mmCIF file of C-alpha atoms in Angstrom:
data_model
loop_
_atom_site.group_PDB
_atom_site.id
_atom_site.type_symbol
_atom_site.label_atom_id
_atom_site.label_comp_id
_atom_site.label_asym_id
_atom_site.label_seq_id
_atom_site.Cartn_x
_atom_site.Cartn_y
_atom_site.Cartn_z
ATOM 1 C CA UNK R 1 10.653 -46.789 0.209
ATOM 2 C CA UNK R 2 10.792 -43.429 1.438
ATOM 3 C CA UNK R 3 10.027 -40.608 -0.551
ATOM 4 C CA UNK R 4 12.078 -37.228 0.237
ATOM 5 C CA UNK R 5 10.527 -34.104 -0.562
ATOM 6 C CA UNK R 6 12.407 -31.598 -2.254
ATOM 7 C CA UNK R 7 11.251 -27.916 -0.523
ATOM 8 C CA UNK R 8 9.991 -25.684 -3.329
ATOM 9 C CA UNK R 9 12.335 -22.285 -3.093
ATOM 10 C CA UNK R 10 10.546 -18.833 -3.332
ATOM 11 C CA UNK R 11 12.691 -17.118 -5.476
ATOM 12 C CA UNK R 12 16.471 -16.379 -6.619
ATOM 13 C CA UNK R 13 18.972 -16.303 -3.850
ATOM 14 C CA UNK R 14 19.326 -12.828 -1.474
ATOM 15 C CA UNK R 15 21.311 -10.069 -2.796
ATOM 16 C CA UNK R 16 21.422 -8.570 0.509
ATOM 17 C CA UNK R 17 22.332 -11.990 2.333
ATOM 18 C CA UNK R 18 19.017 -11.642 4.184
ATOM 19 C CA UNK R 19 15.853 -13.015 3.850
ATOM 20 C CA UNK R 20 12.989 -11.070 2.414
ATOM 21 C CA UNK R 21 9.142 -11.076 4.133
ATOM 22 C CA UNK R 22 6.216 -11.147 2.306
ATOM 23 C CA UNK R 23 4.445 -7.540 3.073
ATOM 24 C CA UNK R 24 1.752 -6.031 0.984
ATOM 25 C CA UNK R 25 1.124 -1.944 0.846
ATOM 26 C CA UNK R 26 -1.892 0.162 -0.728
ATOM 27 C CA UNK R 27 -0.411 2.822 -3.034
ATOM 28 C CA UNK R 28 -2.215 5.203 -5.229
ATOM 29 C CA UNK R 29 -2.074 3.914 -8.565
ATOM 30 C CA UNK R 30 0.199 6.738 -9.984
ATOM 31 C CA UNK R 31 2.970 5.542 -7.552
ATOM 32 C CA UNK R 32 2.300 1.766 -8.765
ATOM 33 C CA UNK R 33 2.177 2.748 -12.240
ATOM 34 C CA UNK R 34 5.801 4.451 -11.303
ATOM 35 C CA UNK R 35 6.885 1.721 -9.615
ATOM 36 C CA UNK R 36 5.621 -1.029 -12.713
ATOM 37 C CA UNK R 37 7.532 1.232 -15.729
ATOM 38 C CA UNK R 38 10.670 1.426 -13.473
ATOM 39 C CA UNK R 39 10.577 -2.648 -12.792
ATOM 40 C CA UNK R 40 9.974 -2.870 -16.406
ATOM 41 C CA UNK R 41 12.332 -0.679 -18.038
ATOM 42 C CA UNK R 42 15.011 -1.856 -15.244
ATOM 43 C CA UNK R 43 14.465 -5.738 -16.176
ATOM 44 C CA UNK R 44 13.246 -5.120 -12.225
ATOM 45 C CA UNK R 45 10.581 -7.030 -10.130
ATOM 46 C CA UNK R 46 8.693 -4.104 -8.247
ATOM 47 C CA UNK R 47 9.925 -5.565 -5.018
ATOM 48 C CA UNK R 48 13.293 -4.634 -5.998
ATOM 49 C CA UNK R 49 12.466 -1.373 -7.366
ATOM 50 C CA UNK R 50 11.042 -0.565 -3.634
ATOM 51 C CA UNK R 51 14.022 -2.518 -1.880
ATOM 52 C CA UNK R 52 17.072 -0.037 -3.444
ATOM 53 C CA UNK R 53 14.926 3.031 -3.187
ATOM 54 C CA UNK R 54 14.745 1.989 0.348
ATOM 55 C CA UNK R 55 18.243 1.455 0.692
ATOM 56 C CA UNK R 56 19.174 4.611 -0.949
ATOM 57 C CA UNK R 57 17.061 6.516 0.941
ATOM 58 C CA UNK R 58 18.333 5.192 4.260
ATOM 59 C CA UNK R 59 21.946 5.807 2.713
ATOM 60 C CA UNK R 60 21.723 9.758 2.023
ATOM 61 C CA UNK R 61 20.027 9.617 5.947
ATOM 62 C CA UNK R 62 23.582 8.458 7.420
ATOM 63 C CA UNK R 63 25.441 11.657 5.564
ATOM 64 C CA UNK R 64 24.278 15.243 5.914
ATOM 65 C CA UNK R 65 21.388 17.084 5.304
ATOM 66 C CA UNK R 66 22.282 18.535 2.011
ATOM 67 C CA UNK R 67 23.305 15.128 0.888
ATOM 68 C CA UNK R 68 19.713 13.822 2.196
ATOM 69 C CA UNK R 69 18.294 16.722 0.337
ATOM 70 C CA UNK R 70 19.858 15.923 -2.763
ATOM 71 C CA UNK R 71 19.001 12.269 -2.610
ATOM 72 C CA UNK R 72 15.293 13.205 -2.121
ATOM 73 C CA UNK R 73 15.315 15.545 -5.439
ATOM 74 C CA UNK R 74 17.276 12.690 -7.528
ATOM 75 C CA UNK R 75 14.333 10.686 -6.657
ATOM 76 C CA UNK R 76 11.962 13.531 -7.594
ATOM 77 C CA UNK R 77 13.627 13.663 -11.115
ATOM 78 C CA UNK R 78 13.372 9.737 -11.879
ATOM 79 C CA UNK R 79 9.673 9.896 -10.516
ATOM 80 C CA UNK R 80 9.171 13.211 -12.318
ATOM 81 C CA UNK R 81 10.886 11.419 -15.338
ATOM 82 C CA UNK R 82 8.299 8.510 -15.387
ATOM 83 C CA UNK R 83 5.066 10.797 -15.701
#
């Protein structure tokens, strides 16, 4: 008899029909204490806390400045918000 292996899945499906990569970063440890109460008041993983700030911030790049601008200081108030 032949045994089949089932493959061992890392995680939920995509949201973003792509797959992720496995990355690592060095952040201060007020960011990753930022990062940690947002994850856990969100029902988050941190990953996903980085992935839509990411995508937000790349979003308020494609309209204008002031838009831009007023992305970065809504992110300023959630960090400031944390501390």
């Amino acid at each position: 008899m032949i045994e089949q292996k089932t493959r061992k899945k890392t995680g939920p499906k995509p949201l973003y029909g792509e797959a992720k990569k496995m990355v690592s970063f060095r952040l201060s440890p007020e960011a990753l204490t930022i990062i940690k109460g947002l994850a856990d008041r969100d029902s988050l993983s941190q990953a996903e806390v980085l992935e839509r700030w990411a995508r937000q911030f790349k979003g308020a790049g494609e309209g204008t400045e002031s838009q831009a601008q007023e992305a970065i200081a809504g992110n300023r108030e959630l960090v400031g918000a944390e501390r």
